[in-house]
PDB file of C-alpha atoms and ligand atoms in Angstrom:
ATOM      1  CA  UNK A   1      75.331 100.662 125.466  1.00  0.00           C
ATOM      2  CA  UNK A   2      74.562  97.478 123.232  1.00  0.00           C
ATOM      3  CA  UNK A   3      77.032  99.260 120.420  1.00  0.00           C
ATOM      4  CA  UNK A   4      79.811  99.881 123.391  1.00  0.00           C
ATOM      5  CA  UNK A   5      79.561  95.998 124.790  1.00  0.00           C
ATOM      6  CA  UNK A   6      80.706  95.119 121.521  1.00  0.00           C
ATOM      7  CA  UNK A   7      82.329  97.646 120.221  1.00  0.00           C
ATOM      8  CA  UNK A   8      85.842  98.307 121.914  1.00  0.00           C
ATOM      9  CA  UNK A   9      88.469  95.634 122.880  1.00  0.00           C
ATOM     10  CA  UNK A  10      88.179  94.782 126.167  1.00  0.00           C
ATOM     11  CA  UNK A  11      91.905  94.886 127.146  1.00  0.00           C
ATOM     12  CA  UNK A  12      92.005  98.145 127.210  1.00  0.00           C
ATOM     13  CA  UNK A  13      89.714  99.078 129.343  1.00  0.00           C
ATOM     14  CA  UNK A  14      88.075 102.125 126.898  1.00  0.00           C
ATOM     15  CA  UNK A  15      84.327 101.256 127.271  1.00  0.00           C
ATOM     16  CA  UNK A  16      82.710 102.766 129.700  1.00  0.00           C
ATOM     17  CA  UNK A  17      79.695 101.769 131.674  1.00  0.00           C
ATOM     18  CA  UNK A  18      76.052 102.714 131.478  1.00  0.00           C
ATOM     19  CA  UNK A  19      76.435 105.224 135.015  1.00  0.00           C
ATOM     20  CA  UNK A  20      79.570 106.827 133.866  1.00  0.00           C
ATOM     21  CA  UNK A  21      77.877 107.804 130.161  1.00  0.00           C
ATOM     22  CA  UNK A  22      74.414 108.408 132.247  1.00  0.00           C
ATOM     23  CA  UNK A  23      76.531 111.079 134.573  1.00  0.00           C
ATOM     24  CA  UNK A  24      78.603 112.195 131.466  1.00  0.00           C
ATOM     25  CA  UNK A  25      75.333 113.289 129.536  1.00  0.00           C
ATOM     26  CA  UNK A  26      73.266 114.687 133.162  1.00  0.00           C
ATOM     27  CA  UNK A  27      75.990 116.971 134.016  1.00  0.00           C
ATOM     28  CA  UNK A  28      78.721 116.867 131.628  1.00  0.00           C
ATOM     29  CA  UNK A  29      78.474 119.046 129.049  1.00  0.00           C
ATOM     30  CA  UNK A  30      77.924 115.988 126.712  1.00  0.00           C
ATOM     31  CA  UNK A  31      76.266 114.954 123.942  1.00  0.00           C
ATOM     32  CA  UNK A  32      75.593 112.104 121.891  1.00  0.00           C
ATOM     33  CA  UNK A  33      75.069 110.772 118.324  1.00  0.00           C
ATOM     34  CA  UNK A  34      73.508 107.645 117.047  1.00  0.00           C
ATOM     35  CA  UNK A  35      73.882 106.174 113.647  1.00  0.00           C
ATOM     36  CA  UNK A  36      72.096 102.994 112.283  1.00  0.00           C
ATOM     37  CA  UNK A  37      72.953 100.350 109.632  1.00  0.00           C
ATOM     38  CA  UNK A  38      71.529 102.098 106.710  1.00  0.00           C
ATOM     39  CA  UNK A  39      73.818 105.320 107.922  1.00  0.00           C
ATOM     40  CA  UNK A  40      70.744 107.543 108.773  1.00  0.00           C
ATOM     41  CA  UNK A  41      69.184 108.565 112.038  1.00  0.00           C
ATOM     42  CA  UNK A  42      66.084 106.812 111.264  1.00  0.00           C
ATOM     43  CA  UNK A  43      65.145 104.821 114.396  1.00  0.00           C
ATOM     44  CA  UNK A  44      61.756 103.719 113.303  1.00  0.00           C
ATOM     45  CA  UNK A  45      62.661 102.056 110.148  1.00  0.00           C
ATOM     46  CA  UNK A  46      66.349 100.662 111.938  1.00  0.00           C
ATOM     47  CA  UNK A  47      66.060  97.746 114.814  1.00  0.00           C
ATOM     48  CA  UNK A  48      69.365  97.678 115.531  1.00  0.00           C
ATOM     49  CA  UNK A  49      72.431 100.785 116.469  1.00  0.00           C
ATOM     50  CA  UNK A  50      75.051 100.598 114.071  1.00  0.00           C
ATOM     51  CA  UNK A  51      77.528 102.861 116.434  1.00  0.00           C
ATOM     52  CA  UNK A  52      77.548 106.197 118.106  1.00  0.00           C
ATOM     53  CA  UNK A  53      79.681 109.243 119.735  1.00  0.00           C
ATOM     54  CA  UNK A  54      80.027 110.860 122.906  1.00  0.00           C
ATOM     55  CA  UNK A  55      81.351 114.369 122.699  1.00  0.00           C
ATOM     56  CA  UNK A  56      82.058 117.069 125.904  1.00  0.00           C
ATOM     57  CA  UNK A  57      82.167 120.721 125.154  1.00  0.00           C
ATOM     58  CA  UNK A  58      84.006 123.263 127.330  1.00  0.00           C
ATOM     59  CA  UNK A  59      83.599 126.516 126.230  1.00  0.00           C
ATOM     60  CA  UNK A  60      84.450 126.647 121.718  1.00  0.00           C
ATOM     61  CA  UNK A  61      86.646 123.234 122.298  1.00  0.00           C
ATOM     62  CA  UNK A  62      85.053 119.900 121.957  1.00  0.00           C
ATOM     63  CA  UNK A  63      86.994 116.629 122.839  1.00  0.00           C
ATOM     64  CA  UNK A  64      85.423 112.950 121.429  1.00  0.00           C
ATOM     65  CA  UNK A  65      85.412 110.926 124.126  1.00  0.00           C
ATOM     66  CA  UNK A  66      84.028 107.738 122.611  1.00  0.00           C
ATOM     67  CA  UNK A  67      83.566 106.972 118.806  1.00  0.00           C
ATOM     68  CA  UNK A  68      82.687 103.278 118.123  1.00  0.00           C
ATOM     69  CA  UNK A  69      80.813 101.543 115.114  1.00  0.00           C
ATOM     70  CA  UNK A  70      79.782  97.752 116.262  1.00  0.00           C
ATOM     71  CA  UNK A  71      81.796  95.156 114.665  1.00  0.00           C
ATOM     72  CA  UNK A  72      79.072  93.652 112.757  1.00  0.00           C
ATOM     73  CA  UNK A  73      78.790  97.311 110.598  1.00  0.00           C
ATOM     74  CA  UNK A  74      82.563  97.874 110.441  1.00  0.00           C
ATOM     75  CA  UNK A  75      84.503  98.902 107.181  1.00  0.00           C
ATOM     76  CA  UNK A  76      81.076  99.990 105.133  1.00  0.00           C
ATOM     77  CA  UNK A  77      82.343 103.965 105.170  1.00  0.00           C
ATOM     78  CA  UNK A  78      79.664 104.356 108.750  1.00  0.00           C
ATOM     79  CA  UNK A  79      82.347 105.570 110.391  1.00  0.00           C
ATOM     80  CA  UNK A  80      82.911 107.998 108.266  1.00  0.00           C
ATOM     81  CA  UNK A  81      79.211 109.372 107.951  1.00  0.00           C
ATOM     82  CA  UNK A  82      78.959 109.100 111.608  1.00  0.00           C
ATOM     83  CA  UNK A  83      82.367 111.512 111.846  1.00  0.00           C
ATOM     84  CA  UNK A  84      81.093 113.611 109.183  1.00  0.00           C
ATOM     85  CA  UNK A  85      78.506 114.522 110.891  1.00  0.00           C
ATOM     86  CA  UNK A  86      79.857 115.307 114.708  1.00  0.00           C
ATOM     87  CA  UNK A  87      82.391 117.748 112.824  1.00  0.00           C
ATOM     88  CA  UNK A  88      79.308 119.092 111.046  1.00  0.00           C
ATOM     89  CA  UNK A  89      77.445 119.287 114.566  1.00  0.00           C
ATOM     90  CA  UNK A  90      81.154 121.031 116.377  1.00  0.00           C
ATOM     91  CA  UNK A  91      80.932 123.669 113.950  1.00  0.00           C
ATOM     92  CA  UNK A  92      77.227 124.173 114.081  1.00  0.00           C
ATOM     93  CA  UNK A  93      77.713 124.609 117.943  1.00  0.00           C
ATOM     94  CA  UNK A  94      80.002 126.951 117.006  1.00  0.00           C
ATOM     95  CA  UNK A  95      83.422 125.110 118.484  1.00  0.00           C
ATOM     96  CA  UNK A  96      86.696 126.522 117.103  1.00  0.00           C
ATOM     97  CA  UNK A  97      88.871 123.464 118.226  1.00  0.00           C
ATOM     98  CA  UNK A  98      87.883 119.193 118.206  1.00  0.00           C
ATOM     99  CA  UNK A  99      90.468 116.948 120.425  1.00  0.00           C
ATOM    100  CA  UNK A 100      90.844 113.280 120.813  1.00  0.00           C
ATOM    101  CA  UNK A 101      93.093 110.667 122.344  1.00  0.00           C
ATOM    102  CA  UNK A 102      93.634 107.366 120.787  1.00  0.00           C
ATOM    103  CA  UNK A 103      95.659 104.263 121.319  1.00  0.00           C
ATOM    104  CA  UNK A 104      98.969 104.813 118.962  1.00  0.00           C
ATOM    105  CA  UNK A 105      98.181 102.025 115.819  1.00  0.00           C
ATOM    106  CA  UNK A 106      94.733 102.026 116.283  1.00  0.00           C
ATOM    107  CA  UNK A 107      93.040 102.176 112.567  1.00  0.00           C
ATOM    108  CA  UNK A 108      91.032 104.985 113.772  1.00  0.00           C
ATOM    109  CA  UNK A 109      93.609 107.410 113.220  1.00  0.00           C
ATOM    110  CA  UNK A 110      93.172 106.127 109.599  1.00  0.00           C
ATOM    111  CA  UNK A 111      89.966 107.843 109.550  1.00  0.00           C
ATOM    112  CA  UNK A 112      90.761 110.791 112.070  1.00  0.00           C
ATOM    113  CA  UNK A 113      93.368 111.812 109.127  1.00  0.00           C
ATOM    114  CA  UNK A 114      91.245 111.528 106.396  1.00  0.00           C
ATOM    115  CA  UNK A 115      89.040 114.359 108.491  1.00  0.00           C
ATOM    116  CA  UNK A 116      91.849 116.338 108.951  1.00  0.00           C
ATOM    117  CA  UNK A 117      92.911 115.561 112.300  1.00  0.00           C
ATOM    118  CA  UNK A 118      96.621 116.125 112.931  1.00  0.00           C
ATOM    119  CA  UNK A 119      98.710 114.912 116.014  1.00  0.00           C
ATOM    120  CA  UNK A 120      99.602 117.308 118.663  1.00  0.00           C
ATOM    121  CA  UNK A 121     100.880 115.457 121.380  1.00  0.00           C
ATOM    122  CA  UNK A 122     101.819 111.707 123.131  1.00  0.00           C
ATOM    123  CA  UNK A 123     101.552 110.252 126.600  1.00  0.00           C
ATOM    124  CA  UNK A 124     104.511 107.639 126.265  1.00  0.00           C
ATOM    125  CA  UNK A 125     103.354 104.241 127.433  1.00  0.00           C
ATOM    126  CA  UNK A 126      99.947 105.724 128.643  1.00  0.00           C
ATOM    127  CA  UNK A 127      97.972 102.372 127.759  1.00  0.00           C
ATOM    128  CA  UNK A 128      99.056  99.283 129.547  1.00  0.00           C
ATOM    129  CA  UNK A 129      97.908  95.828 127.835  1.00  0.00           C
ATOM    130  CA  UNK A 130      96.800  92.754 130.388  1.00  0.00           C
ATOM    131  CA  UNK A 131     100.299  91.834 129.045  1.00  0.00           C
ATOM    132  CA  UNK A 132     101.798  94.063 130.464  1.00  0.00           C
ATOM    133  CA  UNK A 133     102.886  96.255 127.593  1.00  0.00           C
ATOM    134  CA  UNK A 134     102.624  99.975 126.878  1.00  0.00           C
ATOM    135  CA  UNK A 135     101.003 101.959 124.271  1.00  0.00           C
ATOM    136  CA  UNK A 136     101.469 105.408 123.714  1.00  0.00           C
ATOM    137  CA  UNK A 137      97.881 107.683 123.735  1.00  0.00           C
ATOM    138  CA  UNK A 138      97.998 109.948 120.993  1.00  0.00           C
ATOM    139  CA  UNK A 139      96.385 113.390 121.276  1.00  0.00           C
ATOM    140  CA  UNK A 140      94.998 114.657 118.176  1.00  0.00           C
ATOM    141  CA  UNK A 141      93.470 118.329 117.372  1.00  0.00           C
ATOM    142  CA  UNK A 142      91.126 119.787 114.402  1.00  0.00           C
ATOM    143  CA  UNK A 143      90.677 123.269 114.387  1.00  0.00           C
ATOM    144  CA  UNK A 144      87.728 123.899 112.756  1.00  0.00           C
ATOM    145  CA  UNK A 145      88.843 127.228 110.599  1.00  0.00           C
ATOM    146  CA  UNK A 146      91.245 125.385 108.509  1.00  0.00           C
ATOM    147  CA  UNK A 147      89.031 122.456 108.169  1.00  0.00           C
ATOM    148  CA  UNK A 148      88.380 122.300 104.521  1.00  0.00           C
ATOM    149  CA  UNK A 149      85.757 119.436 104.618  1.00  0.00           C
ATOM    150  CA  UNK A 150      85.642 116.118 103.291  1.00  0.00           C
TER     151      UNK A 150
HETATM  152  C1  COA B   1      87.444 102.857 114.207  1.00  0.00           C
HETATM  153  C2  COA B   1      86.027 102.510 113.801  1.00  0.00           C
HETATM  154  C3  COA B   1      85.043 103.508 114.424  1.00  0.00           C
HETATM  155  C4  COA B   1      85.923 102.548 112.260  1.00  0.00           C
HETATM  156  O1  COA B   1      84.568 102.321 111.892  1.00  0.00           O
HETATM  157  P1  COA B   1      84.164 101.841 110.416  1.00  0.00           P
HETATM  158  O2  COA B   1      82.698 102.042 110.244  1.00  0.00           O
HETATM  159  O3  COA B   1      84.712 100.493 110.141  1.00  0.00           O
HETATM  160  O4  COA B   1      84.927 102.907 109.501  1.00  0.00           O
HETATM  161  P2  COA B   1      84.715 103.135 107.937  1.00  0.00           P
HETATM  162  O5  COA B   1      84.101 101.926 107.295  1.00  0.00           O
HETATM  163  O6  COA B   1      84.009 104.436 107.734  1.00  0.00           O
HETATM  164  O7  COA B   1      86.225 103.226 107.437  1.00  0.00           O
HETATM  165  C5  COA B   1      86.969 104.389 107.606  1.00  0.00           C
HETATM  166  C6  COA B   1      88.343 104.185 106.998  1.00  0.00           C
HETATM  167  O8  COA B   1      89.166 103.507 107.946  1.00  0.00           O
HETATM  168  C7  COA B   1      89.629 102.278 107.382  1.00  0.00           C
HETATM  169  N1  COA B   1      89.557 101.276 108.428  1.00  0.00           N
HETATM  170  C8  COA B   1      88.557 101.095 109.318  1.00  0.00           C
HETATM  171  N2  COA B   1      88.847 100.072 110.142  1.00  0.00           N
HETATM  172  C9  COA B   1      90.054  99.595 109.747  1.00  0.00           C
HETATM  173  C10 COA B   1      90.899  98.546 110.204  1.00  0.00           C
HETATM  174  N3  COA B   1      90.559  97.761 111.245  1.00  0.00           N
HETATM  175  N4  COA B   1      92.079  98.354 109.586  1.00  0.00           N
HETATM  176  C11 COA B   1      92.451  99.128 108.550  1.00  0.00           C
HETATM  177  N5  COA B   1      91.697 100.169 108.061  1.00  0.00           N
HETATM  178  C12 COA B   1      90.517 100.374 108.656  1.00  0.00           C
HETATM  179  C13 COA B   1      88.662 101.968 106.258  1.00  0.00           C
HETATM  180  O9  COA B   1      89.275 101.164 105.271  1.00  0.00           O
HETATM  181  C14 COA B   1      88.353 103.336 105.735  1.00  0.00           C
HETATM  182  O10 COA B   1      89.425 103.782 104.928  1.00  0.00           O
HETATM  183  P3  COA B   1      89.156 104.543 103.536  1.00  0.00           P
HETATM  184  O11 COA B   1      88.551 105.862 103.913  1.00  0.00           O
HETATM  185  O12 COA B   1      90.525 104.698 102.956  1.00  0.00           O
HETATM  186  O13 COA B   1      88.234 103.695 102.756  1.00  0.00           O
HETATM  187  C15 COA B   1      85.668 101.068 114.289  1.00  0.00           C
HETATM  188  O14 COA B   1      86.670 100.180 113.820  1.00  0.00           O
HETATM  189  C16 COA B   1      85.571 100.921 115.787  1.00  0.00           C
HETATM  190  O15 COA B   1      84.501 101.153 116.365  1.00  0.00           O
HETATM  191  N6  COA B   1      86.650 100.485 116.466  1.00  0.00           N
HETATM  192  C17 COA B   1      86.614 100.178 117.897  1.00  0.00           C
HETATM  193  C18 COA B   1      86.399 101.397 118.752  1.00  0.00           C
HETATM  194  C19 COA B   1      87.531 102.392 118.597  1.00  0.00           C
HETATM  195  O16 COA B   1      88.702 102.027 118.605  1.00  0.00           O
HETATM  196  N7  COA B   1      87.148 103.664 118.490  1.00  0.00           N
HETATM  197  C20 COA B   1      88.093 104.739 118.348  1.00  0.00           C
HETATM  198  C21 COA B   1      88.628 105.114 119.687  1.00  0.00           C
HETATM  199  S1  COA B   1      89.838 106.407 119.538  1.00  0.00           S
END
């Protein structure tokens, strides 16, 4: 929860609160992974969460829900490692197909890309700033057979 206070910009309205991931993970087909500042899973050693995932799995299909890195560890390849290794968990689990929505221009898809995710869809306007603007969502799909690995 500290990582998701910081992590997403608040005019959106993307973070969620500490009930709605407490529900997500007690009866929603969830799951979770941590990552700390040195990029391991090494919680003795680390103070501090560097950033973390929220995945739900129904049936072989597995949609990210939340993928954040705190500001203070941005741009230092975490994100990466921490994507790395939820594609490396999917497939473990045995899912055939990863999905994700994101905010159109968000640099995320930067590194959704470089994993081989590929855009299969948009909700026009979908996001509305305080502003009053629209964003389109973008809905993204790996599927795991053709993923070569990166
Ligand atoms: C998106 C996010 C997870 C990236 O985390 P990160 O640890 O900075 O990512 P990395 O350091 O591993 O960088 C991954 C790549 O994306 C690029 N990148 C990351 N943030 C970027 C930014 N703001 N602008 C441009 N490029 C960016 C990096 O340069 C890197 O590119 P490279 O592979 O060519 O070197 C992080 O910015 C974040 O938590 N954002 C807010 C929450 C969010 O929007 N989550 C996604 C919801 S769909």
């Amino acid at each position: 929860m500290s990582v998701m206070e910081r992590a997403f910009p608040p005019e959106f309205g993307e973070a969620w609160n500490r009930r709605q991931v407490s529900d997500a993970l007690i009866v929603g087909n969830c799951r979770y992974g941590l990552i700390a500042p040195d990029g391991t899973q090494d919680f003795e050693s680390n103070t501090d969460t560097a950033g973390f995932f929220l995945g739900r799995g129904i049936l072989d299909e597995e949609e990210l829900l939340l993928f954040a890195i705190a500001p203070q560890y941005r741009m230092q390849g975490l994100g990466h490692v921490l994507l790395k290794r939820f594609i490396a968990e999917a497939r473990a689990n045995h899912m055939a197909r990863l999905f994700l929505e994101m905010r159109r221009d968000n640099p995320a898809g930067h590194l959704y890309a470089a994993h081989g995710f590929r855009e299969v869809g948009v909700r026009p306007a979908y996001y509305r700033t305080p502003g009053g603007s629209r964003i389109d969502a973008l809905s993204q799909e790996l599927v795991l057979d053709d993923y070569a690995g990166t």
